[in-house]
Amino acid sequence: MEIFLIRVLQFMLAISILVLLHEGGHFFFAKLFGVRVEKFYLFFDPWFHLFEFKPKKSDTTYGVGWLPLGGYCKISGMIDESFDTEQMKRPPQPWEFRTKPAWQRLLIMVGGVLVNFLLALFIYAMILFHWGDTYIPVRNMTNGMAFNADAKALGFRDGDILIGTEKGEFKDFNADLYRDLAEARRVDIVRGGKAMSISLPGDLNMLDMLQKQPQFVRPLIPARVDSVLQGSVAATMGMRPGDMVVGINGKEVGSWNAFVDEIDRMKDVLAVAKTPADSMKVRRATIVTERGGVRDTSAVVLSPELVLGFTVKTASSLYQPVTIEYGFWESLPAGVVYGVDVLKGYVSDMKYVFSADGAKSLGGFGTIGSLFPPIWDWYLFWKMTAFLSIILAFMNILPIPALDGGHVLFLLYEMITGRKPSENFMIRAEYVGFGILILLMVVANLNDILRWLGYM
């Protein structure tokens, strides 16, 4: 429950910051061009609100709604998600959105997206200034990588050290590495101390690479025992730190990755066991360990979760990380480069959304909330907030009616053709766009529920 609350608080704080500043972008340009803003709300307020006030001599009512699905800035003379059509029946007024030049209306509409994008770049810059950029270079992972069957069919072998592709050298092990491998025609590696290259098709499915179990590529972790949990099966069989786990159920395992893969296969069998006897049969295992060149075989009964009770070192503890420090002025261009790279990667991955697997991978508030760390970590919080700001900026500029991008599309049409879409058309488009957004939200959050229930 504590972990859940910490994630909820981080999620709510991040969304509140992003929504306030996004709507503040619309608010700023509206005020700049003399357009009246009737309401400025954090969160939506159907039927009632949590808080509301209107300063003296102000045209704007400020408030907090109860439905945390976003926020809104109600601008006079504009057809938006409030669907207030009564105001459009009255004669146009000089303070209304609809009476302003198209270029001013365009800036008002892109204001929120602009603020979100600039905010993301600023956060990334300040992260680099305060914490620097710490990572483990992929070429320094001297144990190499563990590959799944698909990768081995392309020519990879466990233990290969990845260097880079024709696009350039890999930096650290993250989504960019997968993205580069998916699009690469050539990957450079070191195998057995010798540099060589492997040809790739250039159109691998990155989503498939990530979702398959085991994944396409992972850092290879030696199956060397780092610690043993007291009272565990591993402790009972006499396992000690420094021991190597080299076999399970008659199968040789050359790494921690291979050991985990075997345990996962056992879990699949256990999941379909129909009787306690069937379950017990799966839980009975033979573990082979090696100490000082001498092997020892132990017959054990694993826990119901198939846990043996020992840990190994992680990649972050096996290798020495590199940290690049940035001064304040250095951090600003570096933050821009970082943010633009994140946006490029996100846009590149959007093509997977339109596949069947991509639709299943959509996530709602539960998925987004789970991306925050289980403990309050300001570095991870700000990094996640910047990423969400990039997503919010990109999603809002999509040419879908009811989003900022839909309004921008119609304004560009007006500026190019000199013809303004009719108010009836704009109202119908707003309803269609709002329906699309509701449908996407339902699908994304339904996916979360199905994952939670174990159906996905």
CSV table of C-alpha atoms in Angstrom, one decimal:
chain,number,residue,atom,x,y,z
A,1,MET,CA,0.0,0.0,0.0
A,2,GLU,CA,2.9,2.4,0.8
A,3,ILE,CA,4.5,1.8,-2.6
A,4,PHE,CA,1.1,2.4,-4.3
A,5,LEU,CA,0.6,5.7,-2.4
A,6,ILE,CA,4.1,6.9,-3.3
A,7,ARG,CA,3.5,6.2,-7.0
A,8,VAL,CA,0.1,7.9,-6.9
A,9,LEU,CA,1.5,11.0,-5.2
A,10,GLN,CA,4.3,11.2,-7.8
A,11,PHE,CA,1.9,10.7,-10.7
A,12,MET,CA,-0.5,13.3,-9.3
A,13,LEU,CA,2.3,15.9,-8.7
A,14,ALA,CA,3.7,15.4,-12.2
A,15,ILE,CA,0.4,15.6,-13.9
A,16,SER,CA,-0.6,18.7,-11.9
A,17,ILE,CA,2.6,20.4,-12.9
A,18,LEU,CA,2.2,19.5,-16.6
A,19,VAL,CA,-1.4,20.4,-16.9
A,20,LEU,CA,-1.1,23.7,-15.1
A,21,LEU,CA,1.8,24.8,-17.3
A,22,HIS,CA,0.1,23.4,-20.5
A,23,GLU,CA,-3.0,25.4,-19.8
A,24,GLY,CA,-0.8,28.3,-18.7
A,25,GLY,CA,0.6,28.4,-22.2
A,26,HIS,CA,-2.8,28.9,-23.7
A,27,PHE,CA,-3.6,31.5,-20.9
A,28,PHE,CA,-0.4,33.5,-21.6
A,29,PHE,CA,-1.0,33.9,-25.3
A,30,ALA,CA,-4.7,34.6,-24.8
A,31,LYS,CA,-4.0,37.4,-22.4
A,32,LEU,CA,-1.2,38.7,-24.6
A,33,PHE,CA,-3.6,39.2,-27.5
A,34,GLY,CA,-6.4,40.6,-25.3
A,35,VAL,CA,-8.6,37.4,-25.4
A,36,ARG,CA,-10.8,36.9,-22.4
A,37,VAL,CA,-10.2,33.7,-20.4
A,38,GLU,CA,-13.4,32.7,-18.6
A,39,LYS,CA,-12.2,29.7,-16.6
A,40,PHE,CA,-8.7,28.3,-15.7
A,41,TYR,CA,-9.0,24.8,-14.1
A,42,LEU,CA,-6.7,22.1,-12.9
A,43,PHE,CA,-8.6,18.9,-13.6
A,44,PHE,CA,-12.2,18.7,-15.0
A,45,ASP,CA,-15.3,19.7,-13.0
A,46,PRO,CA,-18.4,17.9,-14.4
A,47,TRP,CA,-21.3,18.6,-12.0
A,48,PHE,CA,-19.2,20.1,-9.2
A,49,HIS,CA,-15.7,21.4,-8.3
A,50,LEU,CA,-13.4,21.1,-5.3
A,51,PHE,CA,-12.3,24.7,-5.2
A,52,GLU,CA,-13.0,27.9,-7.1
A,53,PHE,CA,-12.4,31.6,-6.8
A,54,LYS,CA,-12.6,34.7,-8.9
A,55,PRO,CA,-10.3,37.7,-8.1
A,56,LYS,CA,-11.8,41.2,-8.1
A,57,LYS,CA,-11.7,43.0,-11.4
A,58,SER,CA,-10.8,39.7,-13.2
A,59,ASP,CA,-12.7,38.0,-16.0
A,60,THR,CA,-11.2,34.6,-15.1
A,61,THR,CA,-12.5,32.1,-12.5
A,62,TYR,CA,-9.8,29.8,-11.2
A,63,GLY,CA,-10.5,26.4,-9.7
A,64,VAL,CA,-9.7,22.7,-9.1
A,65,GLY,CA,-11.9,20.0,-10.4
A,66,TRP,CA,-12.4,16.5,-9.1
A,67,LEU,CA,-11.7,14.5,-12.2
A,68,PRO,CA,-7.9,14.2,-12.8
A,69,LEU,CA,-8.0,13.6,-16.5
A,70,GLY,CA,-6.4,16.9,-17.4
A,71,GLY,CA,-7.4,20.5,-17.2
A,72,TYR,CA,-8.8,23.3,-19.3
A,73,CYS,CA,-8.6,27.0,-20.1
A,74,LYS,CA,-12.0,28.2,-21.3
A,75,ILE,CA,-11.5,30.9,-23.8
A,76,SER,CA,-14.3,33.3,-24.9
A,77,GLY,CA,-15.5,32.8,-28.4
A,78,MET,CA,-13.9,29.4,-29.0
A,79,ILE,CA,-15.5,26.0,-29.6
A,80,ASP,CA,-13.7,23.7,-27.2
A,81,GLU,CA,-14.4,20.7,-24.9
A,82,SER,CA,-16.9,22.7,-22.8
A,83,PHE,CA,-19.3,22.5,-25.9
A,84,ASP,CA,-20.6,26.0,-24.9
A,85,THR,CA,-22.5,26.8,-28.1
A,86,GLU,CA,-24.7,29.5,-26.6
A,87,GLN,CA,-21.9,32.1,-26.7
A,88,MET,CA,-21.4,31.4,-30.5
A,89,LYS,CA,-25.0,32.5,-31.1
A,90,ARG,CA,-24.3,36.0,-29.8
A,91,PRO,CA,-22.7,38.7,-31.9
A,92,PRO,CA,-18.8,38.5,-31.9
A,93,GLN,CA,-17.0,40.7,-29.4
A,94,PRO,CA,-13.6,42.2,-29.7
A,95,TRP,CA,-12.3,40.3,-26.7
A,96,GLU,CA,-13.3,36.9,-28.2
A,97,PHE,CA,-11.0,34.3,-29.8
A,98,ARG,CA,-13.1,34.2,-33.0
A,99,THR,CA,-12.5,37.9,-33.7
A,100,LYS,CA,-8.7,37.7,-33.6
A,101,PRO,CA,-6.4,37.3,-36.6
A,102,ALA,CA,-5.6,33.7,-37.5
A,103,TRP,CA,-2.0,34.0,-36.6
A,104,GLN,CA,-2.9,35.1,-33.0
A,105,ARG,CA,-5.4,32.2,-32.7
A,106,LEU,CA,-2.7,29.9,-33.9
A,107,LEU,CA,-0.2,31.0,-31.2
A,108,ILE,CA,-2.9,30.7,-28.6
A,109,MET,CA,-3.6,27.1,-29.6
A,110,VAL,CA,0.1,26.0,-29.8
A,111,GLY,CA,0.9,27.8,-26.5
A,112,GLY,CA,0.3,24.7,-24.4
A,113,VAL,CA,2.3,22.4,-26.6
A,114,LEU,CA,5.2,24.9,-26.8
A,115,VAL,CA,5.3,25.3,-23.0
A,116,ASN,CA,5.3,21.5,-22.5
A,117,PHE,CA,8.1,20.9,-24.9
A,118,LEU,CA,10.2,23.8,-23.5
A,119,LEU,CA,9.6,22.5,-20.0
A,120,ALA,CA,10.8,19.0,-20.9
A,121,LEU,CA,14.0,20.5,-22.4
A,122,PHE,CA,14.6,22.7,-19.3
A,123,ILE,CA,14.0,19.7,-16.9
A,124,TYR,CA,16.5,17.6,-18.9
A,125,ALA,CA,19.0,20.4,-18.8
A,126,MET,CA,18.6,20.8,-15.0
A,127,ILE,CA,18.9,17.1,-14.5
A,128,LEU,CA,22.2,17.1,-16.4
A,129,PHE,CA,23.4,20.2,-14.4
A,130,HIS,CA,22.5,18.8,-11.0
A,131,TRP,CA,23.2,15.0,-11.4
A,132,GLY,CA,25.2,14.8,-14.6
A,133,ASP,CA,24.9,12.0,-17.0
A,134,THR,CA,25.8,8.6,-15.4
A,135,TYR,CA,25.8,5.5,-17.5
A,136,ILE,CA,27.7,2.2,-18.3
A,137,PRO,CA,29.1,2.3,-21.8
A,138,VAL,CA,27.9,-0.8,-23.7
A,139,ARG,CA,31.4,-1.5,-25.0
A,140,ASN,CA,32.6,-1.7,-21.4
A,141,MET,CA,30.2,-4.6,-20.6
A,142,THR,CA,33.0,-7.1,-20.9
A,143,ASN,CA,30.8,-10.2,-20.1
A,144,GLY,CA,28.9,-9.3,-23.3
A,145,MET,CA,25.2,-9.9,-23.9
A,146,ALA,CA,22.8,-12.8,-23.7
A,147,PHE,CA,20.6,-13.3,-26.8
A,148,ASN,CA,17.3,-15.1,-27.5
A,149,ALA,CA,16.7,-17.6,-30.2
A,150,ASP,CA,15.7,-15.0,-32.8
A,151,ALA,CA,18.9,-13.0,-32.2
A,152,LYS,CA,21.0,-16.2,-32.5
A,153,ALA,CA,19.3,-17.0,-35.8
A,154,LEU,CA,20.7,-13.7,-37.1
A,155,GLY,CA,24.2,-14.6,-36.1
A,156,PHE,CA,24.6,-13.4,-32.5
A,157,ARG,CA,26.2,-15.5,-29.8
A,158,ASP,CA,26.0,-15.3,-26.0
A,159,GLY,CA,29.0,-13.3,-24.8
A,160,ASP,CA,29.2,-11.0,-27.9
A,161,ILE,CA,30.1,-7.4,-26.9
A,162,LEU,CA,28.0,-4.9,-28.8
A,163,ILE,CA,29.8,-1.9,-30.2
A,164,GLY,CA,27.5,-0.1,-32.5
A,165,THR,CA,25.8,0.1,-35.9
A,166,GLU,CA,26.3,2.1,-39.1
A,167,LYS,CA,24.5,4.9,-37.2
A,168,GLY,CA,27.2,5.1,-34.6
A,169,GLU,CA,28.4,3.6,-31.4
A,170,PHE,CA,26.0,2.5,-28.7
A,171,LYS,CA,26.1,4.7,-25.6
A,172,ASP,CA,24.3,2.7,-22.9
A,173,PHE,CA,21.9,-0.2,-22.6
A,174,ASN,CA,18.5,1.4,-23.1
A,175,ALA,CA,15.6,1.6,-25.6
A,176,ASP,CA,17.8,3.5,-28.1
A,177,LEU,CA,20.0,0.4,-28.4
A,178,TYR,CA,17.0,-1.7,-29.3
A,179,ARG,CA,15.8,1.0,-31.7
A,180,ASP,CA,19.2,1.1,-33.5
A,181,LEU,CA,19.4,-2.7,-33.7
A,182,ALA,CA,15.8,-2.8,-35.2
A,183,GLU,CA,16.8,-0.3,-37.9
A,184,ALA,CA,20.4,-1.4,-38.5
A,185,ARG,CA,21.8,-3.1,-41.6
A,186,ARG,CA,25.1,-3.8,-39.8
A,187,VAL,CA,26.0,-4.2,-36.2
A,188,ASP,CA,29.6,-4.2,-35.0
A,189,ILE,CA,30.6,-6.5,-32.2
A,190,VAL,CA,33.6,-8.0,-30.4
A,191,ARG,CA,33.6,-11.8,-30.2
A,192,GLY,CA,36.4,-13.7,-28.4
A,193,GLY,CA,38.6,-10.5,-28.5
A,194,LYS,CA,38.1,-10.1,-32.3
A,195,ALA,CA,36.2,-7.2,-33.9
A,196,MET,CA,33.6,-8.4,-36.5
A,197,SER,CA,30.3,-7.3,-38.0
A,198,ILE,CA,26.9,-9.0,-38.4
A,199,SER,CA,24.4,-8.2,-41.1
A,200,LEU,CA,20.9,-7.3,-40.1
A,201,PRO,CA,17.7,-6.9,-42.2
A,202,GLY,CA,17.1,-3.3,-41.1
A,203,ASP,CA,13.4,-3.7,-40.4
A,204,LEU,CA,13.2,-5.8,-37.2
A,205,ASN,CA,10.1,-5.2,-35.0
A,206,MET,CA,11.3,-3.4,-31.9
A,207,LEU,CA,8.1,-4.1,-30.0
A,208,ASP,CA,8.5,-7.9,-30.7
A,209,MET,CA,12.2,-7.7,-29.7
A,210,LEU,CA,11.2,-6.2,-26.3
A,211,GLN,CA,8.1,-8.2,-25.6
A,212,LYS,CA,9.4,-11.7,-26.3
A,213,GLN,CA,10.5,-13.7,-23.3
A,214,PRO,CA,13.4,-13.9,-23.1
A,215,GLN,CA,14.1,-10.5,-24.8
A,216,PHE,CA,16.1,-10.1,-27.9
A,217,VAL,CA,19.2,-9.0,-26.0
A,218,ARG,CA,20.1,-8.5,-22.3
A,219,PRO,CA,23.4,-7.8,-20.5
A,220,LEU,CA,24.9,-11.2,-19.7
A,221,ILE,CA,25.1,-11.7,-16.0
A,222,PRO,CA,27.3,-14.5,-14.6
A,223,ALA,CA,25.5,-17.0,-12.4
A,224,ARG,CA,27.9,-16.3,-9.5
A,225,VAL,CA,26.3,-16.2,-6.1
A,226,ASP,CA,26.5,-12.8,-4.5
A,227,SER,CA,24.4,-13.5,-1.3
A,228,VAL,CA,22.3,-16.2,0.1
A,229,LEU,CA,19.0,-15.6,1.9
A,230,GLN,CA,19.0,-17.1,5.4
A,231,GLY,CA,16.6,-20.0,5.8
A,232,SER,CA,16.2,-20.3,2.0
A,233,VAL,CA,16.5,-23.4,-0.2
A,234,ALA,CA,19.9,-22.2,-1.3
A,235,ALA,CA,21.0,-21.9,2.3
A,236,THR,CA,19.8,-25.4,3.1
A,237,MET,CA,21.8,-26.9,0.2
A,238,GLY,CA,24.9,-25.1,1.5
A,239,MET,CA,25.3,-22.5,-1.2
A,240,ARG,CA,27.8,-19.8,-0.5
A,241,PRO,CA,28.8,-16.4,-2.0
A,242,GLY,CA,31.2,-17.1,-4.9
A,243,ASP,CA,29.6,-20.4,-5.9
A,244,MET,CA,28.7,-20.7,-9.6
A,245,VAL,CA,25.3,-22.2,-10.6
A,246,VAL,CA,26.1,-24.2,-13.7
A,247,GLY,CA,23.1,-26.5,-14.1
A,248,ILE,CA,19.4,-27.1,-13.4
A,249,ASN,CA,17.4,-30.2,-14.1
A,250,GLY,CA,20.1,-31.7,-16.2
A,251,LYS,CA,20.6,-28.6,-18.4
A,252,GLU,CA,23.8,-26.6,-18.4
A,253,VAL,CA,23.4,-22.9,-17.7
A,254,GLY,CA,26.3,-20.6,-18.5
A,255,SER,CA,24.8,-17.5,-17.1
A,256,TRP,CA,22.2,-16.0,-14.7
A,257,ASN,CA,20.2,-15.2,-17.8
A,258,ALA,CA,20.0,-18.8,-18.8
A,259,PHE,CA,19.1,-19.9,-15.2
A,260,VAL,CA,16.3,-17.4,-15.1
A,261,ASP,CA,15.0,-18.6,-18.5
A,262,GLU,CA,14.8,-22.1,-17.2
A,263,ILE,CA,13.0,-21.0,-14.0
A,264,ASP,CA,10.5,-19.1,-16.3
A,265,ARG,CA,9.8,-22.2,-18.3
A,266,MET,CA,9.1,-24.1,-15.1
A,267,LYS,CA,6.7,-21.3,-14.0
A,268,ASP,CA,4.8,-21.8,-17.3
A,269,VAL,CA,4.4,-25.5,-16.5
A,270,LEU,CA,3.5,-24.8,-12.9
A,271,ALA,CA,0.8,-22.3,-14.1
A,272,VAL,CA,-1.1,-25.1,-15.8
A,273,ALA,CA,-0.6,-27.8,-13.1
A,274,LYS,CA,-4.0,-29.3,-12.2
A,275,THR,CA,-3.2,-31.1,-8.9
A,276,PRO,CA,-0.9,-30.6,-5.9
A,277,ALA,CA,1.1,-33.7,-7.1
A,278,ASP,CA,1.6,-32.0,-10.5
A,279,SER,CA,2.8,-28.8,-8.8
A,280,MET,CA,5.2,-30.7,-6.5
A,281,LYS,CA,6.6,-32.5,-9.5
A,282,VAL,CA,7.5,-29.1,-11.1
A,283,ARG,CA,9.0,-27.8,-7.8
A,284,ARG,CA,11.4,-30.7,-7.4
A,285,ALA,CA,14.6,-29.7,-9.1
A,286,THR,CA,18.2,-30.7,-9.4
A,287,ILE,CA,20.7,-27.8,-9.0
A,288,VAL,CA,24.4,-28.1,-10.0
A,289,THR,CA,26.8,-25.7,-8.4
A,290,GLU,CA,30.6,-25.3,-8.8
A,291,ARG,CA,33.1,-24.2,-6.1
A,292,GLY,CA,36.8,-24.2,-6.8
A,293,GLY,CA,36.4,-26.3,-9.9
A,294,VAL,CA,34.5,-29.0,-8.0
A,295,ARG,CA,30.9,-29.6,-8.9
A,296,ASP,CA,28.1,-30.5,-6.5
A,297,THR,CA,24.6,-31.7,-7.3
A,298,SER,CA,21.7,-31.1,-5.0
A,299,ALA,CA,18.1,-32.4,-5.2
A,300,VAL,CA,15.8,-29.7,-3.8
A,301,VAL,CA,12.2,-28.6,-3.5
A,302,LEU,CA,11.7,-25.0,-4.6
A,303,SER,CA,9.3,-22.7,-3.0
A,304,PRO,CA,5.8,-22.3,-4.5
A,305,GLU,CA,7.1,-19.3,-6.3
A,306,LEU,CA,10.1,-21.3,-7.6
A,307,VAL,CA,12.5,-19.2,-5.7
A,308,LEU,CA,15.9,-20.7,-4.8
A,309,GLY,CA,16.9,-17.8,-2.4
A,310,PHE,CA,20.2,-16.4,-3.8
A,311,THR,CA,21.2,-13.2,-5.6
A,312,VAL,CA,23.8,-12.3,-8.2
A,313,LYS,CA,25.4,-9.0,-9.0
A,314,THR,CA,23.5,-6.7,-11.3
A,315,ALA,CA,25.0,-5.0,-14.4
A,316,SER,CA,25.2,-1.7,-12.4
A,317,SER,CA,27.3,-3.4,-9.7
A,318,LEU,CA,29.5,-5.5,-12.2
A,319,TYR,CA,30.7,-2.5,-14.2
A,320,GLN,CA,32.1,0.9,-13.4
A,321,PRO,CA,29.7,3.7,-14.5
A,322,VAL,CA,30.9,6.8,-16.3
A,323,THR,CA,29.7,10.2,-15.2
A,324,ILE,CA,29.7,13.3,-17.4
A,325,GLU,CA,29.5,16.6,-15.5
A,326,TYR,CA,27.8,19.7,-16.9
A,327,GLY,CA,28.1,23.3,-15.9
A,328,PHE,CA,24.9,25.4,-16.0
A,329,TRP,CA,25.5,26.9,-19.5
A,330,GLU,CA,26.8,23.5,-20.8
A,331,SER,CA,23.6,21.8,-19.6
A,332,LEU,CA,21.3,23.9,-21.6
A,333,PRO,CA,22.3,22.8,-25.1
A,334,ALA,CA,22.9,19.2,-23.8
A,335,GLY,CA,19.4,19.2,-22.4
A,336,VAL,CA,18.0,20.3,-25.8
A,337,VAL,CA,19.9,17.5,-27.6
A,338,TYR,CA,18.7,15.0,-25.0
A,339,GLY,CA,15.1,16.1,-25.2
A,340,VAL,CA,15.0,16.1,-29.0
A,341,ASP,CA,16.5,12.6,-29.0
A,342,VAL,CA,13.7,11.4,-26.6
A,343,LEU,CA,11.1,13.0,-28.9
A,344,LYS,CA,12.6,11.4,-32.0
A,345,GLY,CA,12.6,8.0,-30.4
A,346,TYR,CA,9.0,8.4,-29.2
A,347,VAL,CA,7.8,9.5,-32.6
A,348,SER,CA,9.7,6.7,-34.3
A,349,ASP,CA,8.0,4.1,-32.0
A,350,MET,CA,4.5,5.5,-32.8
A,351,LYS,CA,4.3,3.2,-35.8
A,352,TYR,CA,3.9,0.2,-33.5
A,353,VAL,CA,0.7,1.6,-32.0
A,354,PHE,CA,-1.2,0.8,-35.2
A,355,SER,CA,-0.3,-2.9,-35.0
A,356,ALA,CA,-2.3,-5.5,-33.0
A,357,ASP,CA,0.5,-5.9,-30.5
A,358,GLY,CA,0.9,-2.2,-30.3
A,359,ALA,CA,-2.8,-1.7,-29.4
A,360,LYS,CA,-2.4,-4.3,-26.7
A,361,SER,CA,0.7,-2.5,-25.3
A,362,LEU,CA,-1.3,0.8,-24.8
A,363,GLY,CA,-1.5,1.7,-21.2
A,364,GLY,CA,-3.7,4.0,-19.1
A,365,PHE,CA,-3.2,5.7,-15.8
A,366,GLY,CA,-2.1,2.5,-14.1
A,367,THR,CA,0.7,1.9,-16.6
A,368,ILE,CA,1.9,5.5,-16.4
A,369,GLY,CA,1.8,5.4,-12.6
A,370,SER,CA,3.8,2.2,-12.5
A,371,LEU,CA,6.6,3.9,-14.4
A,372,PHE,CA,7.3,6.0,-11.3
A,373,PRO,CA,9.8,4.5,-8.8
A,374,PRO,CA,8.4,2.7,-5.7
A,375,ILE,CA,10.4,5.1,-3.5
A,376,TRP,CA,10.5,8.9,-3.7
A,377,ASP,CA,13.5,9.6,-5.9
A,378,TRP,CA,13.7,13.2,-7.2
A,379,TYR,CA,16.1,12.2,-10.1
A,380,LEU,CA,13.7,9.6,-11.4
A,381,PHE,CA,10.7,11.8,-10.7
A,382,TRP,CA,12.0,14.7,-12.8
A,383,LYS,CA,13.2,12.4,-15.5
A,384,MET,CA,9.7,10.8,-15.7
A,385,THR,CA,8.0,14.2,-15.6
A,386,ALA,CA,10.1,15.5,-18.5
A,387,PHE,CA,9.2,12.3,-20.5
A,388,LEU,CA,5.5,12.8,-19.8
A,389,SER,CA,5.8,16.5,-20.8
A,390,ILE,CA,7.3,15.3,-24.2
A,391,ILE,CA,4.4,12.8,-24.6
A,392,LEU,CA,1.8,15.5,-23.7
A,393,ALA,CA,3.3,17.9,-26.2
A,394,PHE,CA,3.4,15.4,-29.0
A,395,MET,CA,-0.1,13.9,-28.3
A,396,ASN,CA,-1.7,17.3,-28.1
A,397,ILE,CA,-0.3,18.4,-31.5
A,398,LEU,CA,-1.8,15.4,-33.3
A,399,PRO,CA,-4.3,16.6,-35.9
A,400,ILE,CA,-7.3,15.2,-34.0
A,401,PRO,CA,-10.3,17.5,-33.3
A,402,ALA,CA,-10.7,18.3,-29.6
A,403,LEU,CA,-6.9,18.3,-29.3
A,404,ASP,CA,-4.8,21.4,-29.9
A,405,GLY,CA,-3.5,19.9,-33.1
A,406,GLY,CA,-7.0,19.6,-34.5
A,407,HIS,CA,-7.6,23.4,-33.9
A,408,VAL,CA,-4.1,24.1,-35.4
A,409,LEU,CA,-5.1,22.0,-38.5
A,410,PHE,CA,-8.3,24.0,-39.1
A,411,LEU,CA,-6.4,27.3,-38.5
A,412,LEU,CA,-3.7,26.4,-41.0
A,413,TYR,CA,-6.5,25.5,-43.5
A,414,GLU,CA,-8.0,28.9,-42.9
A,415,MET,CA,-4.7,30.7,-43.3
A,416,ILE,CA,-3.9,28.9,-46.6
A,417,THR,CA,-7.3,29.0,-48.2
A,418,GLY,CA,-8.7,32.2,-46.6
A,419,ARG,CA,-11.9,30.3,-45.8
A,420,LYS,CA,-12.9,29.7,-42.2
A,421,PRO,CA,-14.6,26.4,-41.3
A,422,SER,CA,-18.2,26.9,-40.3
A,423,GLU,CA,-19.2,26.8,-36.6
A,424,ASN,CA,-21.5,23.8,-37.2
A,425,PHE,CA,-18.6,21.9,-38.7
A,426,MET,CA,-16.3,22.9,-35.8
A,427,ILE,CA,-18.9,21.7,-33.3
A,428,ARG,CA,-19.4,18.3,-35.0
A,429,ALA,CA,-15.6,17.9,-35.4
A,430,GLU,CA,-15.2,18.6,-31.7
A,431,TYR,CA,-17.7,15.9,-30.8
A,432,VAL,CA,-16.0,13.4,-33.1
A,433,GLY,CA,-12.6,14.2,-31.7
A,434,PHE,CA,-13.8,14.0,-28.1
A,435,GLY,CA,-15.3,10.6,-28.9
A,436,ILE,CA,-12.0,9.3,-30.3
A,437,LEU,CA,-10.2,10.5,-27.2
A,438,ILE,CA,-12.7,8.8,-24.9
A,439,LEU,CA,-12.4,5.5,-26.9
A,440,LEU,CA,-8.6,5.6,-26.7
A,441,MET,CA,-8.8,6.3,-23.0
A,442,VAL,CA,-11.2,3.4,-22.5
A,443,VAL,CA,-9.0,1.0,-24.5
A,444,ALA,CA,-5.8,2.0,-22.7
A,445,ASN,CA,-7.3,1.7,-19.2
A,446,LEU,CA,-9.1,-1.5,-20.1
A,447,ASN,CA,-5.7,-2.9,-21.1
A,448,ASP,CA,-4.5,-2.0,-17.6
A,449,ILE,CA,-7.4,-3.9,-16.0
A,450,LEU,CA,-6.8,-7.0,-18.2
A,451,ARG,CA,-3.1,-7.0,-17.3
A,452,TRP,CA,-4.0,-6.7,-13.6
A,453,LEU,CA,-6.4,-9.7,-14.0
A,454,GLY,CA,-3.8,-11.7,-15.8
A,455,TYR,CA,-5.5,-11.9,-19.2
A,456,MET,CA,-2.8,-9.9,-21.1
